[in-house]
Coordinates of C-alpha atoms and ligand atoms in Angstrom, one line a residue:
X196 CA -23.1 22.6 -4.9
X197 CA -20.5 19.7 -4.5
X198 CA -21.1 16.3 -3.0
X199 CA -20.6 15.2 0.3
X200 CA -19.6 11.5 1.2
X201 CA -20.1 9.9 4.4
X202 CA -18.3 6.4 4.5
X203 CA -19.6 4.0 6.9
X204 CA -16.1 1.9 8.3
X205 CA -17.4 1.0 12.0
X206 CA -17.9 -2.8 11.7
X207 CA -16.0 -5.8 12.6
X208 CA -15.6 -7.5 9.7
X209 CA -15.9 -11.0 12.2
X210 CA -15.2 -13.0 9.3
X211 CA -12.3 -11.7 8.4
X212 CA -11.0 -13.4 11.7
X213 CA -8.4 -11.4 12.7
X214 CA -7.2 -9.4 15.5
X215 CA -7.1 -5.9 13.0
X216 CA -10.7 -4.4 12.0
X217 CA -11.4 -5.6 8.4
X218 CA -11.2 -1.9 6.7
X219 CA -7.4 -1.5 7.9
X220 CA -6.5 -4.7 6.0
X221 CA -4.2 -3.8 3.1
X222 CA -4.4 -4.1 -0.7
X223 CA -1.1 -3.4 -2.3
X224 CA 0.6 -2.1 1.4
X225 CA -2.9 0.5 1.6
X226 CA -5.7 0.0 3.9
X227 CA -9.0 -0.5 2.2
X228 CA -10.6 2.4 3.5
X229 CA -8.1 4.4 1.9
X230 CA -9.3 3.5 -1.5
X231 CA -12.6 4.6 -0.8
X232 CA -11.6 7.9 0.8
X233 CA -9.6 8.6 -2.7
X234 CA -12.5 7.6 -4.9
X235 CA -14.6 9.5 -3.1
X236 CA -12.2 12.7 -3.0
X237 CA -11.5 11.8 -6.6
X238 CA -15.6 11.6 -7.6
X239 CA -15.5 15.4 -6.5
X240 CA -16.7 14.7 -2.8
X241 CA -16.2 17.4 -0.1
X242 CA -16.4 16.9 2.6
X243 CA -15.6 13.6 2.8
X244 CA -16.7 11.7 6.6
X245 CA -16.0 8.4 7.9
X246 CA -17.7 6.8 10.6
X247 CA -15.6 4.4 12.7
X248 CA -16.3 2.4 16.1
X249 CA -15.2 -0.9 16.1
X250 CA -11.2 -0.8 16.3
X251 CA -11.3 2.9 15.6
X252 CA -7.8 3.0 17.6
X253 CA -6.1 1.5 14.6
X254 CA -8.5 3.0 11.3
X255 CA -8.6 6.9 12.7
X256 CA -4.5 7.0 12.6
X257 CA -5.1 6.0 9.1
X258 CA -7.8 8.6 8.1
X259 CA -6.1 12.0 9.5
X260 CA -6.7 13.8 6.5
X261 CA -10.6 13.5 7.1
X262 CA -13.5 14.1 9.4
X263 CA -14.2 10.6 11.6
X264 CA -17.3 10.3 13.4
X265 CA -17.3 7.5 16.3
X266 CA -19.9 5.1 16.2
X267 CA -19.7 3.4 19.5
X268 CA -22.0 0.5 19.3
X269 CA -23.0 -1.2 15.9
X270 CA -26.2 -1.3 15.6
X271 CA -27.0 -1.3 11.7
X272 CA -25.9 0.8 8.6
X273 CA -28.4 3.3 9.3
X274 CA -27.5 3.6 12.9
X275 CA -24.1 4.7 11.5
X276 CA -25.6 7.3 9.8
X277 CA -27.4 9.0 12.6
X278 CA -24.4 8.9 14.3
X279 CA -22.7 11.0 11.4
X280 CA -25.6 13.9 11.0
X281 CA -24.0 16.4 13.2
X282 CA -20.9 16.1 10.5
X283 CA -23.3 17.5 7.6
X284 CA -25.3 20.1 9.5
X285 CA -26.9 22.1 7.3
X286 CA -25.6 20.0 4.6
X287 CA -27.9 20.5 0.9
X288 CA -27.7 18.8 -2.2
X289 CA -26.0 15.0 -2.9
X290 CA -24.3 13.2 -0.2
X291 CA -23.1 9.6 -1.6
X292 CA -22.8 6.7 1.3
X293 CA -20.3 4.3 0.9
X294 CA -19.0 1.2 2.4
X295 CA -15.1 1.3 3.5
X296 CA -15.1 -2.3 2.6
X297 CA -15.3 -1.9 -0.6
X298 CA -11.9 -0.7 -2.3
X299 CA -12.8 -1.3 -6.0
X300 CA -15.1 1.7 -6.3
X301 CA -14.0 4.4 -8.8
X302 CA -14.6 8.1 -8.5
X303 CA -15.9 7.9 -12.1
X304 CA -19.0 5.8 -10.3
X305 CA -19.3 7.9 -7.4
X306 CA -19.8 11.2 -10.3
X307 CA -22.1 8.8 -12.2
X308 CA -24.2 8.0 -9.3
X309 CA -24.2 11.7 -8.4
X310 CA -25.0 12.7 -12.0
X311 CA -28.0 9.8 -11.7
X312 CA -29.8 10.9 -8.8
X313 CA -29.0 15.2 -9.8
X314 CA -30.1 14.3 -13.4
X315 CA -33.5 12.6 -12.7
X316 CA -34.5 14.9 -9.0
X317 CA -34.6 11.4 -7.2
X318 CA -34.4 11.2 -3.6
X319 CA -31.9 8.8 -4.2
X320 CA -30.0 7.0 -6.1
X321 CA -28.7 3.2 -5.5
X322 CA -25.9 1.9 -7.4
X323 CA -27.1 -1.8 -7.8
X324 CA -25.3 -4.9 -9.9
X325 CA -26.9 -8.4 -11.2
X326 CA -24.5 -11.1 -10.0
X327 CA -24.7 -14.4 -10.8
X328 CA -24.3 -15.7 -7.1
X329 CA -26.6 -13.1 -4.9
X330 CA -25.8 -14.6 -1.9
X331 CA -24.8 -12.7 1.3
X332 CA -26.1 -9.2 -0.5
X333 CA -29.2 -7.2 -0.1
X334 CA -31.9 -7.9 -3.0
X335 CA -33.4 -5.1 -4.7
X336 CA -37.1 -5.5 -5.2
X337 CA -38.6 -4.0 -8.0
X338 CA -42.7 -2.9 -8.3
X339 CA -45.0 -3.9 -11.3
X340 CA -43.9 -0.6 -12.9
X341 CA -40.4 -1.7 -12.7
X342 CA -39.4 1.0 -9.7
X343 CA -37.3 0.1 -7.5
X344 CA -39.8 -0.7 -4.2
X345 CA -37.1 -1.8 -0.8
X346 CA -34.4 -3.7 -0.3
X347 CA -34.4 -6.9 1.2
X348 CA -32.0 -8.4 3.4
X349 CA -30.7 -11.9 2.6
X350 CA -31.6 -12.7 6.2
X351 CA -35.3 -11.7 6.0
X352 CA -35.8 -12.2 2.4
X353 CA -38.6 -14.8 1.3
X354 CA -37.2 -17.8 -0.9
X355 CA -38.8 -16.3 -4.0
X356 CA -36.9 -12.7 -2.6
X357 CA -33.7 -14.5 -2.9
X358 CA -34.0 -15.9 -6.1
X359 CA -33.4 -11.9 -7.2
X360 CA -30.2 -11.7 -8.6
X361 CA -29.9 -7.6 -8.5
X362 CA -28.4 -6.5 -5.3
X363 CA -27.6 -3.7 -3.6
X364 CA -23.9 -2.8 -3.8
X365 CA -24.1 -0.8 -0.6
X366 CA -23.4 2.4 -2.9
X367 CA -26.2 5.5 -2.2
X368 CA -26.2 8.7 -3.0
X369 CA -28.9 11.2 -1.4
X370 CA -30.6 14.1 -1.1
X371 CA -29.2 14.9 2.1
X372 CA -32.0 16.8 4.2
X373 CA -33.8 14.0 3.2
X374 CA -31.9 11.1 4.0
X375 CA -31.4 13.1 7.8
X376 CA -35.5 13.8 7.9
X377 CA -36.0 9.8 7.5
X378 CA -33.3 8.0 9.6
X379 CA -34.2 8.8 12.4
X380 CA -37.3 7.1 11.8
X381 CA -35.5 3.4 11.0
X382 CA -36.9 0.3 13.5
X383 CA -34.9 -2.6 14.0
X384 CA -37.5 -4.8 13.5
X385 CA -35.5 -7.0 11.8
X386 CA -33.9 -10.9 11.1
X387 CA -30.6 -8.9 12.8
X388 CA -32.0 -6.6 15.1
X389 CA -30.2 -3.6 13.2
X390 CA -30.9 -0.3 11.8
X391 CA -30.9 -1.2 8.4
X392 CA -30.1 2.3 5.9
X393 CA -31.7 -0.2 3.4
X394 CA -35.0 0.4 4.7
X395 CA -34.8 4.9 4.2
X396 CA -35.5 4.1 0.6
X397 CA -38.6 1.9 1.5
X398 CA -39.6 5.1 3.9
X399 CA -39.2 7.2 0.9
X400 CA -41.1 5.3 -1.8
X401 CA -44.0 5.3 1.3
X402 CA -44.1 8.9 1.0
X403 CA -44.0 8.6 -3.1
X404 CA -40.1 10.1 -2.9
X405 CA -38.5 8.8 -6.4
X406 CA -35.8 6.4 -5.7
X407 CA -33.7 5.6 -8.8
X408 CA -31.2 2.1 -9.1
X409 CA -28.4 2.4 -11.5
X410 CA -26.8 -0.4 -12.7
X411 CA -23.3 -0.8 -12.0
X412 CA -20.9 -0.2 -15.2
X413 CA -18.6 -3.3 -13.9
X414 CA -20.1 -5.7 -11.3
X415 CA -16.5 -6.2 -10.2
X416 CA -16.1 -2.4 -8.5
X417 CA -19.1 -3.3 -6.2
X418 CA -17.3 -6.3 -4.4
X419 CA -17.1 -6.3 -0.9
X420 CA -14.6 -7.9 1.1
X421 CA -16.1 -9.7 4.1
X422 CA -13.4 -12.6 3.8
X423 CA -9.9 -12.9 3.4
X424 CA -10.6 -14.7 -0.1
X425 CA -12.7 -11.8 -1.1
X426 CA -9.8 -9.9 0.0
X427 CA -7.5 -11.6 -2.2
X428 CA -10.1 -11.5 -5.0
X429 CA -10.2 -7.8 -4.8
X430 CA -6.7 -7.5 -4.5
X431 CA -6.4 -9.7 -7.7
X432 CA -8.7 -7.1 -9.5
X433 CA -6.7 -3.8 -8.1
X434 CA -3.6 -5.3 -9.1
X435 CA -4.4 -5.3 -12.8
X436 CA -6.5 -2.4 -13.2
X437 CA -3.6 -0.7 -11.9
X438 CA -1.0 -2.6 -14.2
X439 CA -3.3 -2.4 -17.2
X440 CA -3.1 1.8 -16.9
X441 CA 1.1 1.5 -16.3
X442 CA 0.9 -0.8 -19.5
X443 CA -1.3 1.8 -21.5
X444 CA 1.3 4.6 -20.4
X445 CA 4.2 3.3 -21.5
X446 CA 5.3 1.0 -18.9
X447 CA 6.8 -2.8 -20.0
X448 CA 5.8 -6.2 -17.7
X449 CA 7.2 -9.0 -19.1
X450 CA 4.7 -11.0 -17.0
X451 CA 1.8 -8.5 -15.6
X452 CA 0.5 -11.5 -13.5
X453 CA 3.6 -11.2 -11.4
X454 CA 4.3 -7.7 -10.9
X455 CA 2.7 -5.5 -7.7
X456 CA 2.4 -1.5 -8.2
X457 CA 1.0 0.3 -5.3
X458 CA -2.3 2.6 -6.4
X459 CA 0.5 6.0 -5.0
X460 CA 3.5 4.8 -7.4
X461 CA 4.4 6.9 -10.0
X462 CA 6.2 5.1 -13.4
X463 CA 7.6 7.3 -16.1
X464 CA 7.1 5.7 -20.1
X465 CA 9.4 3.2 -21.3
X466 CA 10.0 1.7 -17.6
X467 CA 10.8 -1.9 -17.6
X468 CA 9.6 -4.3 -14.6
X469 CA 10.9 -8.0 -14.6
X470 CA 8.6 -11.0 -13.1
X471 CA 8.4 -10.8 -8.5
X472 CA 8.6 -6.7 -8.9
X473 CA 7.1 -4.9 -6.0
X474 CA 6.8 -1.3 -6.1
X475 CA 4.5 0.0 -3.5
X476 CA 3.8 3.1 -1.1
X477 CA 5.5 6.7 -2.7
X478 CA 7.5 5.7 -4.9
X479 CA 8.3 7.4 -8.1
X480 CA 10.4 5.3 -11.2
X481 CA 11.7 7.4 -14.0
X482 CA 11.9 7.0 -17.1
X483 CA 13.8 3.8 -19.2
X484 CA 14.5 2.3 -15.8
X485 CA 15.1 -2.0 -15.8
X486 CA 13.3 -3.2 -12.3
X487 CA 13.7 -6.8 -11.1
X488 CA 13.0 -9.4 -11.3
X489 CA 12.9 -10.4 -7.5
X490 CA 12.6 -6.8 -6.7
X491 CA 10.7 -4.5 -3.7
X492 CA 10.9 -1.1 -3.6
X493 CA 8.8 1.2 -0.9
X494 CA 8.8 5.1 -0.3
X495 CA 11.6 5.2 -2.7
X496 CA 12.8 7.3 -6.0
X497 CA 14.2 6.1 -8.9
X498 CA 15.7 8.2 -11.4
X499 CA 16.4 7.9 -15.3
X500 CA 17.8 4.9 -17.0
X501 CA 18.6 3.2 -13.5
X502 CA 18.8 -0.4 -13.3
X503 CA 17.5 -2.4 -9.8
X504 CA 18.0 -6.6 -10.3
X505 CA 17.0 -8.8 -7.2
X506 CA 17.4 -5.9 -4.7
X507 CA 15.1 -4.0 -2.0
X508 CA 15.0 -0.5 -1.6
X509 CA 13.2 1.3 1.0
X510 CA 13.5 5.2 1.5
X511 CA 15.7 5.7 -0.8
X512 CA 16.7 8.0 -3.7
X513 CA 18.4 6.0 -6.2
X514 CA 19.7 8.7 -9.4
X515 CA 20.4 8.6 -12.9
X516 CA 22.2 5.6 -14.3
X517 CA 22.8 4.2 -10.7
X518 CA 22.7 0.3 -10.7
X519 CA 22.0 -1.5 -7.9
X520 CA 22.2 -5.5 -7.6
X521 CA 21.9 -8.0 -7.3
X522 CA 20.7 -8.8 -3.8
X523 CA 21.2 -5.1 -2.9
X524 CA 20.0 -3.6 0.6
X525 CA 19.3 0.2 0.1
X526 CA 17.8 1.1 3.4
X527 CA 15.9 4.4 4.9
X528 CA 18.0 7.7 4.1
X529 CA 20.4 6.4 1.2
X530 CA 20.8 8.6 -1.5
X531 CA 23.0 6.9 -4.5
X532 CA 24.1 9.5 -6.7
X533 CA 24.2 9.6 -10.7
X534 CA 26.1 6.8 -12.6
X535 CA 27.0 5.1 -8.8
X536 CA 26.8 1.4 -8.5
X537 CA 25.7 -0.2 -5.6
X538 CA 26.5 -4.0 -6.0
X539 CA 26.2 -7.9 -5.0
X540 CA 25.0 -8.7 -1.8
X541 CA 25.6 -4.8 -0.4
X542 CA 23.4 -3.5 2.8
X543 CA 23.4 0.1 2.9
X544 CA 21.9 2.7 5.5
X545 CA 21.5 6.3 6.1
X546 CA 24.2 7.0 3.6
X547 CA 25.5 9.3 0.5
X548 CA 27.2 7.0 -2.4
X549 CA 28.7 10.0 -4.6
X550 CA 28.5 10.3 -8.5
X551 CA 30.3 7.5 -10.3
X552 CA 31.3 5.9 -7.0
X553 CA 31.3 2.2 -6.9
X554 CA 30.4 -0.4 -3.9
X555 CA 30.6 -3.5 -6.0
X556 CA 30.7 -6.1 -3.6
X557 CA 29.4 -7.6 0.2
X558 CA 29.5 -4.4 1.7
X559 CA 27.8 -3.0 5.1
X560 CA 27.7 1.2 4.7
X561 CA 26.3 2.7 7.7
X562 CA 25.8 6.6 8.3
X563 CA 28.8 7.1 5.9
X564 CA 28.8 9.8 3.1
X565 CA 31.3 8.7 -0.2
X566 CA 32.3 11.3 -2.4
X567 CA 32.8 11.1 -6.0
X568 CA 34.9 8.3 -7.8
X569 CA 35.7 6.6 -4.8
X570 CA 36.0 2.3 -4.9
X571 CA 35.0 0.3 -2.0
X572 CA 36.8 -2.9 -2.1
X573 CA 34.8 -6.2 -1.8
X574 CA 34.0 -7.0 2.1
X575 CA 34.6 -3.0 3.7
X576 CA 32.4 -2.5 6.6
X577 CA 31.7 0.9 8.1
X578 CA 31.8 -0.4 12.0
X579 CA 29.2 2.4 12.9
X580 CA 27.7 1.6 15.8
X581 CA 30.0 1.3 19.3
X582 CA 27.0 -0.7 21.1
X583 CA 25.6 3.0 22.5
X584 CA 25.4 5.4 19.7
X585 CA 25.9 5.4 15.9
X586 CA 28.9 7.3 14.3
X587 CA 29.7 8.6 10.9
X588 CA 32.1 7.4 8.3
X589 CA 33.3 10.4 5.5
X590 CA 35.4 8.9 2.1
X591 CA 36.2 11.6 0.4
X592 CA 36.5 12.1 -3.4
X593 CA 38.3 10.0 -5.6
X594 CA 39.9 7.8 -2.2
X595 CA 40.6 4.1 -2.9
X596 CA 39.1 1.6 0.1
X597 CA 41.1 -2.0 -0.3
X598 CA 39.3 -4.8 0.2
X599 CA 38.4 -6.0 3.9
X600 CA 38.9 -3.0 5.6
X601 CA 37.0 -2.2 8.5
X602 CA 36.7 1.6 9.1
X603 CA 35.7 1.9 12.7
X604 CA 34.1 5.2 12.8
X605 CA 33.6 8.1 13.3
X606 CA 36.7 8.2 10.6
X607 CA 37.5 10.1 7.7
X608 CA 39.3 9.4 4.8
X609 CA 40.6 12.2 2.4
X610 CA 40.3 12.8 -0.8
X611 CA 42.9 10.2 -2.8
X612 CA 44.1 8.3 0.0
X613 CA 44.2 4.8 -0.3
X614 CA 43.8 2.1 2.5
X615 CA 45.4 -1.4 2.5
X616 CA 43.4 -4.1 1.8
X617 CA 42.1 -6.4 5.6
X618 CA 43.0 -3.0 7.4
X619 CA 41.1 -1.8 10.7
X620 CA 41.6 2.0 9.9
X621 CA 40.5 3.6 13.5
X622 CA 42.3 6.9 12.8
X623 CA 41.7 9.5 10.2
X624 CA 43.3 9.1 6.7
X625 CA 45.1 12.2 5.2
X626 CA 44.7 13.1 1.9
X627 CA 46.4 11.1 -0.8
X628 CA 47.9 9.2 2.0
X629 CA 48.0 5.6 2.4
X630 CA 46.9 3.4 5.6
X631 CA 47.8 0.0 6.2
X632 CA 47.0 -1.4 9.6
X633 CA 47.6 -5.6 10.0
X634 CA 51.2 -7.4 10.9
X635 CA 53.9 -8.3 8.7
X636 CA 53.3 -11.2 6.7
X637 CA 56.0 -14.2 8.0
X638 CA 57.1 -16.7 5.1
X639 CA 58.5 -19.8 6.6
X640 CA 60.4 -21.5 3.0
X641 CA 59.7 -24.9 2.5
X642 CA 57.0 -25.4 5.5
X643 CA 54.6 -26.4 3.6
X644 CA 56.5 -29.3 2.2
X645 CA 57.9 -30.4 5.5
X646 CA 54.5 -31.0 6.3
X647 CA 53.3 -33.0 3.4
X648 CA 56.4 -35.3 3.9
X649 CA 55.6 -35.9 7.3
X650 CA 51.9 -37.2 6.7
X651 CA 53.3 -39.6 4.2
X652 CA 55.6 -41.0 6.7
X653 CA 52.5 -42.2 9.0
Ligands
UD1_954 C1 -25.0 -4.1 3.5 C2 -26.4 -3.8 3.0 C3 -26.8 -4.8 1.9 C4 -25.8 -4.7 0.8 C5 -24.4 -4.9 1.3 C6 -23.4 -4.6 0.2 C7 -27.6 -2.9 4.9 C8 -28.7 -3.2 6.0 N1 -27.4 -3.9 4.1 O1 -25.1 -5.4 4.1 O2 -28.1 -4.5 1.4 O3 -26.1 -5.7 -0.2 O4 -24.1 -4.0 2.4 O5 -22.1 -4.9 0.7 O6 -27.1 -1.8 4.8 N2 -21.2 -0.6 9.3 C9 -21.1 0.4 10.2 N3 -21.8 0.4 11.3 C10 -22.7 -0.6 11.5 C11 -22.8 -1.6 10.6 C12 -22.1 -1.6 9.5 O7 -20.3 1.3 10.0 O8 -23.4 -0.6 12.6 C13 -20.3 -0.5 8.1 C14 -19.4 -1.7 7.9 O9 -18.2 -1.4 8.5 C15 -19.3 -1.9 6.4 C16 -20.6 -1.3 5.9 O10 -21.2 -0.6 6.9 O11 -18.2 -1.1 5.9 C17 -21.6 -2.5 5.5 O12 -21.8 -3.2 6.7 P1 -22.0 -4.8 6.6 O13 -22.3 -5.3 8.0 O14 -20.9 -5.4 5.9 O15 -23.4 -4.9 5.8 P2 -23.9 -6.1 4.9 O16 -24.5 -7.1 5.8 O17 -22.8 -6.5 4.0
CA955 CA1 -20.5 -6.2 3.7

């Protein structure tokens, strides 16, 4: 039979100070939780449970995918797993507890500790690490047989308790009957006044219940993020185990230090990314892309052998052999077909660039769907939006926008037409057609000369 995992995510986190519970911080734009639910999934856990209380508002909207239990009031890690019984009624075999804030696990620790305790019929299994600074962490006590005997809280620990450097990562995995037959019979007679889940494995050594500890492959997967420079430790540790794999597959960084890949990004072999690249939530880069530098791109997809310099790109779909940059603006819902080039200092929204199209230069294009071979001329603004409700703007293949023109929409212009450049075009443009719309220029000979004259007279 399968795991189960039950993830306790119902403190405060007080000293995180901040107004958002401390699992629904974000590493790499994905709350913290969320890396424990996907190891967890990932280590071959099912169901997976997470019990939430304080700020459960904000974390449950994050966790829809899985079971959430309420805690209401915190009172201690075992207290949260009372409250979660009724979620594994019935429940046999493994269940592996784990702490939502602590992101850097990996499924293939979550199987290991499974494997540990299934492997040697333990009660349980702890998942402990030797650190060189203990502090703040439960210590593991060990008997004169080298078994592990309790865990001892920093807070009630004696000073020759503290001097133990092995601690307890927070990481169990049970025999669940078990683990439900002995909670319930936790005290809080303790430096906190909690029900601590430290103190079931004391209740099952009592009752001569083998409890294994197994050491922790890296130290660094067990840190927990109680402060925001733990938070930006762990985030500095995410950020280049998930680099390292890109680099392993195929993928370039000229500087990995300075390059940010969301743990949902998907990069194809032979993908370059320039120094101040960000590519974060679902986004998917193809193969021989150039990204950056000075780069974001969120929820986005880049095809094949595209290039993106010093742009941002967010809900896009950006295809083969499109360029984009620099200082491009690809906003939610545009779609810039094959061999297109989207260009300098360019914001564009909700719109369809066709194949081989170009929009080289300080353009706005709102709710507007080009066709194929048409040029924007520098400066064209879609004037999309009346003050009440948005309106669409159609070029159609192959048409020729001069530079400066404002197309006040909803417009169409047909396929081949061309429209003078500083026109306001506020009426539809036949096909091969050309619009013009601004006065007659004047030329006044020898004004300019007049004038010179004069201001050397004074
Ligand atoms: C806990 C362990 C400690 C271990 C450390 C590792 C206990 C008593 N102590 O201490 O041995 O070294 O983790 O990080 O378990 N939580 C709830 N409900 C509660 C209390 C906590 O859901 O009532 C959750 C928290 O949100 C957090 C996790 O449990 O995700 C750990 O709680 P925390 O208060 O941080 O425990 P520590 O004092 O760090
Ligand atoms: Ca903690």
């Amino acid at each position: 039979m399968g795991a189960s995992a039950l993830i306790l995510a119902a403190g405060e986190g007080t000293r995180m100070r901040s107004r958002l519970p401390k699992v629904a911080h974000e590493i790499l734009g994905v709350p913290l939780v969320r890396y424990v639910v996907e190891a967890a999934r990932g280590g071959g856990c099912d169901p997976v449970v997470v019990v939430t209380g304080h700020g459960a508002e904000v974390v449950e909207p994050l966790l829809e995918d899985v079971t959430t239990v309420r805690q209401e009031r915190q009172l201690g890690t075992g207290h949260a797993v009372q409250c979660a019984e009724a979620a594994f009624a019935g429940a046999d075999g493994s269940l592996v507890v784990l702490s939502g804030d602590s992101p850097l696990i990996t499924a293939d620790t979550v199987r290991a500790l499974v494997a540990a305790r299934e492997s040697s019929g333990a009660a349980a299994a702890v998942l402990t690490a030797v650190l060189e600074d203990p502090a703040g962490y439960g210590r593991i006590v060990r008997d004169e047989s080298g078994g592990l005997s309790r865990i001892v809280e920093e807070k009630d620990a004696s000073d020759e308790e503290r001097a133990i450097r092995e601690v307890n990562t927070g990481f169990y995995c049970f025999d669940a009957r078990v683990l439900f037959e002995h909670v319930h019979k936790l005290d809080n007679a303790n430096a906190q006044g909690e029900f601590y889940l430290t103190d079931v494995l004391e209740l099952l050594r009592r009752e001569d219940l083998p409890v294994v500890a197994m050491a922790a492959a890296d130290p660094l997967e067990t840190l927990g993020i109680n402060t925001r420079v733990q938070l930006a430790e762990a985030a500095k540790v995410m950020q280049r185990r998930i680099n390292r794999a890109h680099m392993l597959a195929g993928v370039t960084m000229t500087d990995p230090d300075l390059v940010w890949i969301g743990p949902r990004v998907t990069l194809a072999r032979d993908v370059t990314l320039e120094p101040m690249t960000f590519l974060l939530g679902e986004t998917t880069v193809s193969e021989g892309c150039a990204i950056g530098p000075d780069t974001r791109i969120v929820d986005s997809v880049v095809g094949p052998d595209a290039v993106v310099d010093s742009s941002i790109v967010t809900g896009s779909c950006v295809c083969e052999g499109a360029r984009i940059g620099p200082r491009a603006y690809l906003r939610p819902g545009t779609v810039v077909r094959p061999g297109a080039k989207v260009g300098t200092s360019v914001e564009i929204k909700n719109s369809i660039v066709g194949e081989r199209s170009k929009v080289p230069h300080l353009s706005y294009i709102g709710d507007a769907e080009i066709g194929v071979g048409v040029n924007v001329g520098a400066g064209t603004i879609t004037c999309n939006y009346d003050g009440r409700s948005k309106h669409r703007t159609v070029i159609e293949d192959g048409a020729f926008i001069g530079s400066d023109t404002m197309l006040v929409a909803p417009v169409r212009i047909g396929a081949g037409a061309v429209t003078g450049a500083g026109s306001a075009i506020t009426r539809d443009v036949p096909a091969d057609a050309l619009a013009v719309e601004r006065s007659e220029q004047r030329v006044i000979d020898g004004w300019a000369k007049r004038r010179r004259e004069q201001s050397d007279d004074e």
